[in-house]
Amino acid sequence: MRKLTVLLLLAGMALPAFAAKDIPTTKVTIAQLEQALAAAHGKPDADLAQQLSGMELTERLSAPRLARLNADLSGERARQALVILADSAAFLDLPAVEIPADTPPDPATARRMLTAIVDYVNKTVPQLPNLIAVRDTTRFEDQPQEDQLGRTGITSLAAMPLHSVGNFNLTVTYRDHKEVVDEKALKHAPKTGGLVTAGEFGPLLGRVVGDALAGKITWGRWERGVGGKEAVFHYTVPSEKSHYNVQFCCIVEGYNADGTANTRVFSENDAYHGEIAFDPSSGAILRISMEAEMPVGGLVSRADILVEYSPTDIAGKSYICPARSVSILQAHTAQQTGAYSRSHYQGASKTYLNDVAFGQYRRFGSESRILAGDSQEANMPSGPGSADVPNSPMSRGITPH
């Protein structure tokens, strides 16, 4: 099974030195957030955005609730602050009122559920047609307090919370069970360093479920989802079974006589854990999360990704496709002290967050139609679509323990 490399910081990001400085935040529940937004109705956009940036959620904000709150906001800055707030809490549990107190399934039922997930990954996901979608990415970064840089004498910029640093769209093609990014469009994407993710389609599901089966899967809980009650499994994957590869560029290992830095790419496979939320009747995966277990004080202290899936109409047929993803990477920013070690990085932690929305799904290819000679459409050109293309089987099947 190939490595699952879903987190990568682009080259050109050699690490400067920063001094740690916490930006104070107030922890709030979903109910307290809703009360605060109701009380702030009519407040100027900039003021509301600043108020939201000073909050930290203690619970996950569901997609329907996020959509409702976002619709009530009139300013773009407040909307972005709400997205940051929601994404930062994306790996937490829902509020207790959204978690049914139903009895957990017995072992036999839980095993049938797990088998349904495996069947979904092995049989249903490969039936996805060749398709095209647009990945709309908004990047957010924070800014730790910058200390004096010995080589430049620059003293500093003020600490800033997470804020938008850009947005770009890429066309993604899913063809023959492989995700292909439009390389021509990628060349025109922002060239500044930033978090990059890929693999949200079928390959990610297969590899994560395969790793989870090689590790440990346990019952989690029931949840109320958009389409009804969802089941949640927890899983853990030890490093020796993991195919989750975390990369970061670049580590400064010294300087040349001309002042240029010698750098290398950080890359390693890490243990990880997460959740699989799914339809208990069909096994269709609706949310999957991965949280890398990074060492305290290491260069990269956090590398997490979450993908939400939902029914999507493509050429008149419904498929479960990626709808949204959230990725968070945190890296210590101080230069290395001494020989490379996983624990030699003590600088402030800088955060990179990507919010990704998938949309504009359509079949890949062309469509042929046969019309009667007297049809008004007989001489009209065919529209977008695709002829059916046989799907190749998955390169590796997955079977439960």
Coordinates of C-alpha atoms in Angstrom, one line a residue:
M1 CA 0.0 0.0 0.0
R2 CA 1.4 3.4 -1.0
K3 CA 2.1 6.1 1.6
L4 CA -0.8 8.5 2.2
T5 CA 0.9 11.9 1.9
V6 CA -1.8 14.5 2.5
L7 CA 0.1 17.3 4.3
L8 CA 2.9 19.2 2.7
L9 CA 4.4 22.7 3.2
L10 CA 5.7 24.0 -0.1
A11 CA 9.4 24.7 -0.5
G12 CA 10.8 28.1 0.2
M13 CA 9.7 28.2 3.8
A14 CA 13.0 28.1 5.7
L15 CA 12.3 28.6 9.3
P16 CA 13.1 32.0 11.0
A17 CA 13.2 32.4 14.8
F18 CA 10.2 33.6 16.7
A19 CA 9.5 34.4 20.3
A20 CA 6.4 32.7 21.7
K21 CA 3.5 35.0 22.6
D22 CA 0.1 33.7 23.3
I23 CA -2.9 35.6 21.9
P24 CA -5.6 35.4 24.6
T25 CA -8.9 33.7 23.7
T26 CA -12.1 32.9 25.6
K27 CA -13.4 29.4 25.4
V28 CA -17.1 29.2 24.5
T29 CA -19.7 26.5 23.8
I30 CA -21.9 26.4 20.6
A31 CA -24.8 27.8 22.6
Q32 CA -22.7 30.7 23.9
L33 CA -21.4 31.5 20.4
E34 CA -25.0 31.6 19.1
Q35 CA -26.0 33.9 22.0
A36 CA -23.0 36.2 21.3
L37 CA -23.9 36.4 17.6
A38 CA -27.5 37.2 18.3
A39 CA -26.4 40.0 20.7
A40 CA -24.0 41.4 18.2
H41 CA -26.6 41.7 15.4
G42 CA -26.0 44.9 13.5
K43 CA -22.4 45.3 14.8
P44 CA -19.8 46.5 12.2
D45 CA -18.1 43.7 10.3
A46 CA -14.6 44.5 11.5
D47 CA -15.7 44.6 15.2
L48 CA -17.6 41.4 14.9
A49 CA -14.7 39.7 13.2
Q50 CA -12.4 40.8 16.0
Q51 CA -14.8 39.5 18.6
L52 CA -15.0 36.1 16.9
S53 CA -11.2 35.9 16.6
G54 CA -11.0 36.2 20.4
M55 CA -13.1 33.0 20.9
E56 CA -12.2 29.3 21.0
L57 CA -14.9 26.7 20.6
T58 CA -15.0 23.8 23.0
E59 CA -17.4 21.8 20.7
R60 CA -17.6 21.0 17.0
L61 CA -19.9 23.1 15.0
S62 CA -22.0 20.9 12.7
A63 CA -22.3 21.8 9.0
P64 CA -26.0 22.8 9.2
R65 CA -25.4 25.1 12.2
L66 CA -22.4 26.6 10.5
A67 CA -24.4 27.3 7.4
R68 CA -27.2 29.0 9.4
L69 CA -24.8 31.2 11.4
N70 CA -22.9 32.1 8.3
A71 CA -26.2 33.1 6.5
D72 CA -26.9 35.6 9.3
L73 CA -23.6 37.4 8.9
S74 CA -23.4 40.3 6.4
G75 CA -19.7 41.0 6.4
E76 CA -16.9 39.0 4.7
R77 CA -14.4 39.5 7.6
A78 CA -16.9 38.1 10.1
R79 CA -17.7 35.1 7.9
Q80 CA -14.0 34.3 7.6
A81 CA -13.6 34.6 11.4
L82 CA -16.5 32.2 11.8
V83 CA -14.9 29.7 9.4
I84 CA -11.6 29.8 11.3
L85 CA -13.5 29.3 14.6
A86 CA -15.4 26.3 13.2
D87 CA -12.4 24.7 11.5
S88 CA -10.2 25.0 14.6
A89 CA -12.8 23.0 16.4
A90 CA -13.5 20.5 13.6
F91 CA -11.8 17.6 15.4
L92 CA -13.8 18.0 18.7
D93 CA -17.1 16.3 19.6
L94 CA -20.5 17.7 18.8
P95 CA -22.5 19.3 21.7
A96 CA -24.1 16.7 24.0
V97 CA -27.6 17.6 22.7
E98 CA -26.5 16.3 19.2
I99 CA -25.3 13.0 20.5
P100 CA -28.2 10.5 21.0
A101 CA -28.2 8.5 24.1
D102 CA -29.0 5.3 22.2
T103 CA -27.7 1.9 23.3
P104 CA -24.3 1.0 21.6
P105 CA -24.5 -1.9 19.1
D106 CA -23.7 -5.4 20.4
P107 CA -20.4 -6.9 19.1
A108 CA -22.2 -8.8 16.3
T109 CA -23.9 -5.7 15.0
A110 CA -20.7 -3.6 15.3
R111 CA -18.9 -6.3 13.2
R112 CA -21.6 -6.1 10.6
M113 CA -21.2 -2.3 10.5
L114 CA -17.5 -2.7 10.0
T115 CA -18.1 -5.2 7.2
A116 CA -20.4 -2.7 5.6
I117 CA -17.7 0.0 5.7
V118 CA -15.2 -2.4 4.1
D119 CA -17.7 -3.4 1.4
Y120 CA -18.4 0.3 0.7
V121 CA -14.7 1.0 0.3
N122 CA -14.0 -2.1 -1.8
K123 CA -17.2 -2.2 -3.9
T124 CA -19.1 1.1 -3.9
V125 CA -16.2 3.7 -4.0
P126 CA -14.7 2.0 -7.2
Q127 CA -18.1 2.6 -8.9
L128 CA -17.6 6.4 -8.8
P129 CA -17.6 7.6 -12.4
N130 CA -14.7 9.4 -14.0
L131 CA -15.5 13.0 -12.9
I132 CA -14.3 16.5 -12.6
A133 CA -14.7 18.8 -9.6
V134 CA -13.4 22.2 -8.4
R135 CA -11.4 22.3 -5.2
D136 CA -11.8 25.8 -3.7
T137 CA -9.1 26.4 -1.1
T138 CA -8.9 29.2 1.4
R139 CA -5.6 29.4 3.4
F140 CA -5.3 30.8 6.9
E141 CA -2.1 31.3 8.9
D142 CA -1.3 32.9 12.2
Q143 CA 1.8 34.9 13.0
P144 CA 3.8 34.4 16.2
Q145 CA 5.6 37.4 17.7
E146 CA 8.8 37.7 15.7
D147 CA 12.0 38.1 17.7
Q148 CA 15.2 39.8 16.5
L149 CA 16.8 37.9 13.6
G150 CA 20.5 37.7 14.1
R151 CA 21.4 37.8 10.5
T152 CA 19.2 40.7 9.5
G153 CA 18.8 42.8 12.6
I154 CA 15.1 43.0 11.9
T155 CA 13.1 43.2 15.2
S156 CA 9.7 42.3 14.6
L157 CA 6.1 42.1 13.6
A158 CA 3.3 41.9 16.1
A159 CA 1.6 38.5 16.8
M160 CA -1.5 37.9 14.8
P161 CA -4.3 35.3 15.1
L162 CA -5.3 33.1 12.2
H163 CA -6.2 35.2 9.2
S164 CA -6.8 34.6 5.5
V165 CA -3.6 34.6 3.3
G166 CA -5.2 33.7 0.0
N167 CA -7.8 31.7 -1.9
F168 CA -7.4 29.7 -5.1
N169 CA -9.3 27.1 -7.2
L170 CA -8.0 24.0 -8.9
T171 CA -9.8 21.6 -11.2
V172 CA -9.4 18.0 -10.0
T173 CA -10.1 15.0 -12.2
Y174 CA -10.9 11.6 -10.7
R175 CA -10.1 9.1 -13.4
D176 CA -9.6 5.3 -13.2
H177 CA -9.6 5.6 -9.4
K178 CA -6.8 8.2 -9.4
E179 CA -7.0 11.8 -8.4
V180 CA -5.3 14.0 -11.0
V181 CA -4.7 17.7 -10.4
D182 CA -4.7 20.1 -13.3
E183 CA -0.9 20.7 -13.5
K184 CA -1.3 23.7 -15.8
A185 CA -3.6 25.4 -13.3
L186 CA -1.3 24.4 -10.5
K187 CA 1.5 26.4 -12.1
H188 CA -0.6 29.5 -11.8
A189 CA -1.5 28.9 -8.1
P190 CA 0.2 31.1 -5.5
K191 CA 3.9 30.4 -5.3
T192 CA 4.2 31.4 -1.6
G193 CA 4.6 28.7 1.0
G194 CA 1.5 27.2 2.3
L195 CA -0.3 24.0 3.3
V196 CA -1.3 21.7 0.4
T197 CA -3.6 18.7 0.6
A198 CA -4.7 16.0 -1.8
G199 CA -6.3 12.6 -1.8
E200 CA -9.8 13.4 -0.6
F201 CA -11.4 11.0 -3.1
G202 CA -11.4 7.2 -3.0
P203 CA -7.7 6.5 -2.4
L204 CA -7.7 8.3 1.0
L205 CA -10.6 6.2 2.2
G206 CA -9.1 2.9 1.2
R207 CA -5.7 3.6 2.8
V208 CA -7.1 5.0 6.0
V209 CA -9.5 2.1 6.5
G210 CA -6.8 -0.3 5.6
D211 CA -4.5 1.2 8.2
A212 CA -7.3 1.3 10.8
L213 CA -8.0 -2.5 10.2
A214 CA -4.3 -3.2 10.8
G215 CA -4.5 -1.1 14.0
K216 CA -7.4 -1.0 16.4
I217 CA -11.0 0.0 15.8
T218 CA -13.5 0.5 18.6
W219 CA -17.1 1.7 18.9
G220 CA -17.4 5.5 19.4
R221 CA -20.9 6.8 19.6
W222 CA -24.1 7.8 17.7
E223 CA -24.4 11.2 16.2
R224 CA -27.2 13.2 14.6
G225 CA -26.2 13.9 11.0
V226 CA -27.8 15.8 8.1
G227 CA -29.5 12.7 6.8
G228 CA -30.3 11.0 10.1
K229 CA -28.5 9.0 12.8
E230 CA -24.8 8.3 12.1
A231 CA -22.5 5.8 13.7
V232 CA -18.9 6.6 14.7
F233 CA -15.9 4.3 15.1
H234 CA -12.7 5.4 16.7
Y235 CA -9.4 4.0 15.4
T236 CA -5.7 4.1 16.2
V237 CA -2.8 3.2 13.9
P238 CA 0.7 2.5 15.4
S239 CA 3.7 4.0 13.5
E240 CA 4.9 0.6 12.2
K241 CA 1.5 0.1 10.5
S242 CA 1.0 3.7 9.4
H243 CA 1.1 4.9 5.8
Y244 CA 0.4 8.5 6.9
N245 CA 3.4 10.5 5.7
V246 CA 3.9 14.1 7.0
Q247 CA 6.2 16.4 5.1
F248 CA 7.5 19.9 5.9
C249 CA 9.9 22.1 4.0
C250 CA 12.3 23.2 5.1
I251 CA 14.7 22.4 8.0
V252 CA 17.7 24.8 8.2
E253 CA 20.8 22.7 8.9
G254 CA 23.4 25.5 8.6
Y255 CA 24.6 28.4 6.4
N256 CA 27.0 28.7 3.6
A257 CA 29.8 31.3 3.5
D258 CA 27.6 33.5 1.3
G259 CA 24.8 33.4 3.9
T260 CA 22.5 31.1 2.0
A261 CA 20.9 28.4 4.1
N262 CA 21.4 24.6 3.8
T263 CA 17.9 23.1 4.1
R264 CA 16.3 19.7 3.8
V265 CA 12.7 18.4 3.8
F266 CA 11.3 16.9 7.0
S267 CA 9.4 13.7 6.1
E268 CA 8.3 10.8 8.2
N269 CA 5.5 8.3 8.8
D270 CA 3.7 8.8 12.0
A271 CA 1.2 7.0 14.2
Y272 CA -2.2 8.5 14.0
H273 CA -5.8 8.1 15.2
G274 CA -9.2 9.5 14.2
E275 CA -12.8 8.8 13.6
I276 CA -14.9 7.2 10.9
A277 CA -18.5 8.5 10.8
F278 CA -20.8 6.5 8.5
D279 CA -24.4 5.5 7.6
P280 CA -25.1 2.5 9.7
S281 CA -27.4 0.9 7.1
S282 CA -25.1 1.2 4.1
G283 CA -21.6 1.7 5.4
A284 CA -21.2 4.9 3.4
I285 CA -18.5 7.0 5.0
L286 CA -19.7 10.5 5.7
R287 CA -16.8 11.9 7.7
I288 CA -13.2 10.7 8.3
S289 CA -10.5 12.3 10.4
M290 CA -6.8 11.7 10.8
E291 CA -4.8 13.2 13.7
A292 CA -1.0 12.5 13.6
E293 CA 0.6 11.6 16.9
M294 CA 3.6 14.0 16.7
P295 CA 6.3 14.3 19.4
V296 CA 6.1 17.1 21.9
G297 CA 8.8 19.7 21.0
G298 CA 9.3 18.2 17.5
L299 CA 9.5 20.3 14.4
V300 CA 5.9 19.5 13.4
S301 CA 3.6 19.4 16.5
R302 CA 0.3 18.8 14.7
A303 CA -0.8 17.4 11.3
D304 CA -4.5 16.7 11.0
I305 CA -7.0 16.4 8.2
L306 CA -10.8 15.9 8.2
V307 CA -13.0 15.2 5.1
E308 CA -16.8 15.4 5.0
Y309 CA -18.7 13.5 2.3
S310 CA -22.3 14.0 1.1
P311 CA -24.6 12.9 -1.7
T312 CA -23.9 14.7 -4.9
D313 CA -25.8 14.7 -8.2
I314 CA -23.6 13.9 -11.2
A315 CA -25.3 13.5 -14.6
G316 CA -28.7 12.7 -12.9
K317 CA -27.3 10.1 -10.5
S318 CA -26.4 10.5 -6.8
Y319 CA -22.9 9.6 -5.5
I320 CA -21.2 10.1 -2.2
C321 CA -18.4 12.6 -2.9
P322 CA -16.1 14.9 -0.9
A323 CA -17.9 18.1 0.1
R324 CA -15.5 19.8 2.5
S325 CA -12.1 19.3 4.1
V326 CA -10.2 20.9 6.9
S327 CA -6.4 20.5 7.3
I328 CA -4.3 21.9 10.2
L329 CA -0.5 21.8 10.4
Q330 CA 1.5 23.3 13.3
A331 CA 5.3 23.6 13.1
H332 CA 7.8 25.0 15.6
T333 CA 9.6 28.0 14.1
A334 CA 12.9 28.2 16.0
Q335 CA 15.9 26.9 14.1
Q336 CA 17.4 23.6 15.1
T337 CA 19.8 23.4 18.1
G338 CA 22.5 20.8 17.5
A339 CA 22.2 17.7 15.5
Y340 CA 18.8 16.8 14.2
S341 CA 16.5 15.3 16.7
R342 CA 12.8 15.1 17.0
S343 CA 12.9 17.2 20.2
H344 CA 15.3 20.0 19.3
Y345 CA 12.7 22.6 18.3
Q346 CA 11.6 24.9 21.0
G347 CA 10.3 28.0 19.1
A348 CA 6.7 29.3 19.0
S349 CA 4.3 27.1 17.1
K350 CA 3.0 28.6 13.8
T351 CA -0.4 27.3 12.5
Y352 CA -1.4 26.7 8.9
L353 CA -5.1 25.9 8.2
N354 CA -6.8 25.1 4.9
D355 CA -10.5 25.2 4.4
V356 CA -11.5 23.4 1.2
A357 CA -14.9 23.2 -0.5
F358 CA -15.6 20.8 -3.4
G359 CA -18.2 21.6 -6.0
Q360 CA -19.2 21.9 -9.7
Y361 CA -19.1 18.1 -10.1
R362 CA -19.6 16.8 -13.6
R363 CA -18.8 13.6 -15.5
F364 CA -15.5 13.5 -17.3
G365 CA -15.7 13.0 -21.1
S366 CA -18.4 13.4 -23.7
E367 CA -22.0 12.2 -24.2
S368 CA -23.5 10.6 -27.3
R369 CA -27.2 10.6 -28.0
I370 CA -29.4 9.0 -30.7
L371 CA -32.5 11.1 -31.6
A372 CA -35.3 10.6 -34.0
G373 CA -35.0 12.4 -37.3
D374 CA -37.9 14.7 -36.6
S375 CA -36.7 15.6 -33.1
Q376 CA -36.1 19.3 -32.5
E377 CA -32.8 18.3 -30.9
A378 CA -31.6 16.2 -33.8
N379 CA -29.2 18.8 -35.1
M380 CA -28.1 20.3 -31.7
P381 CA -24.6 19.6 -30.4
S382 CA -24.5 17.3 -27.4
G383 CA -23.9 18.8 -23.9
P384 CA -21.3 17.9 -21.3
G385 CA -21.4 14.4 -19.8
S386 CA -19.6 11.1 -20.2
A387 CA -20.0 7.8 -21.8
D388 CA -19.8 4.9 -19.3
V389 CA -16.2 3.8 -18.9
P390 CA -15.5 0.4 -17.2
N391 CA -13.9 0.8 -13.8
S392 CA -10.8 -1.1 -12.9
P393 CA -10.9 -3.0 -9.6
M394 CA -9.1 -1.5 -6.6
S395 CA -5.4 -2.4 -6.5
R396 CA -5.8 -3.9 -3.0
G397 CA -8.9 -5.1 -1.3
I398 CA -9.5 -4.6 2.5
T399 CA -10.8 -7.3 4.8
P400 CA -11.8 -6.9 8.4
H401 CA -9.9 -8.8 11.1

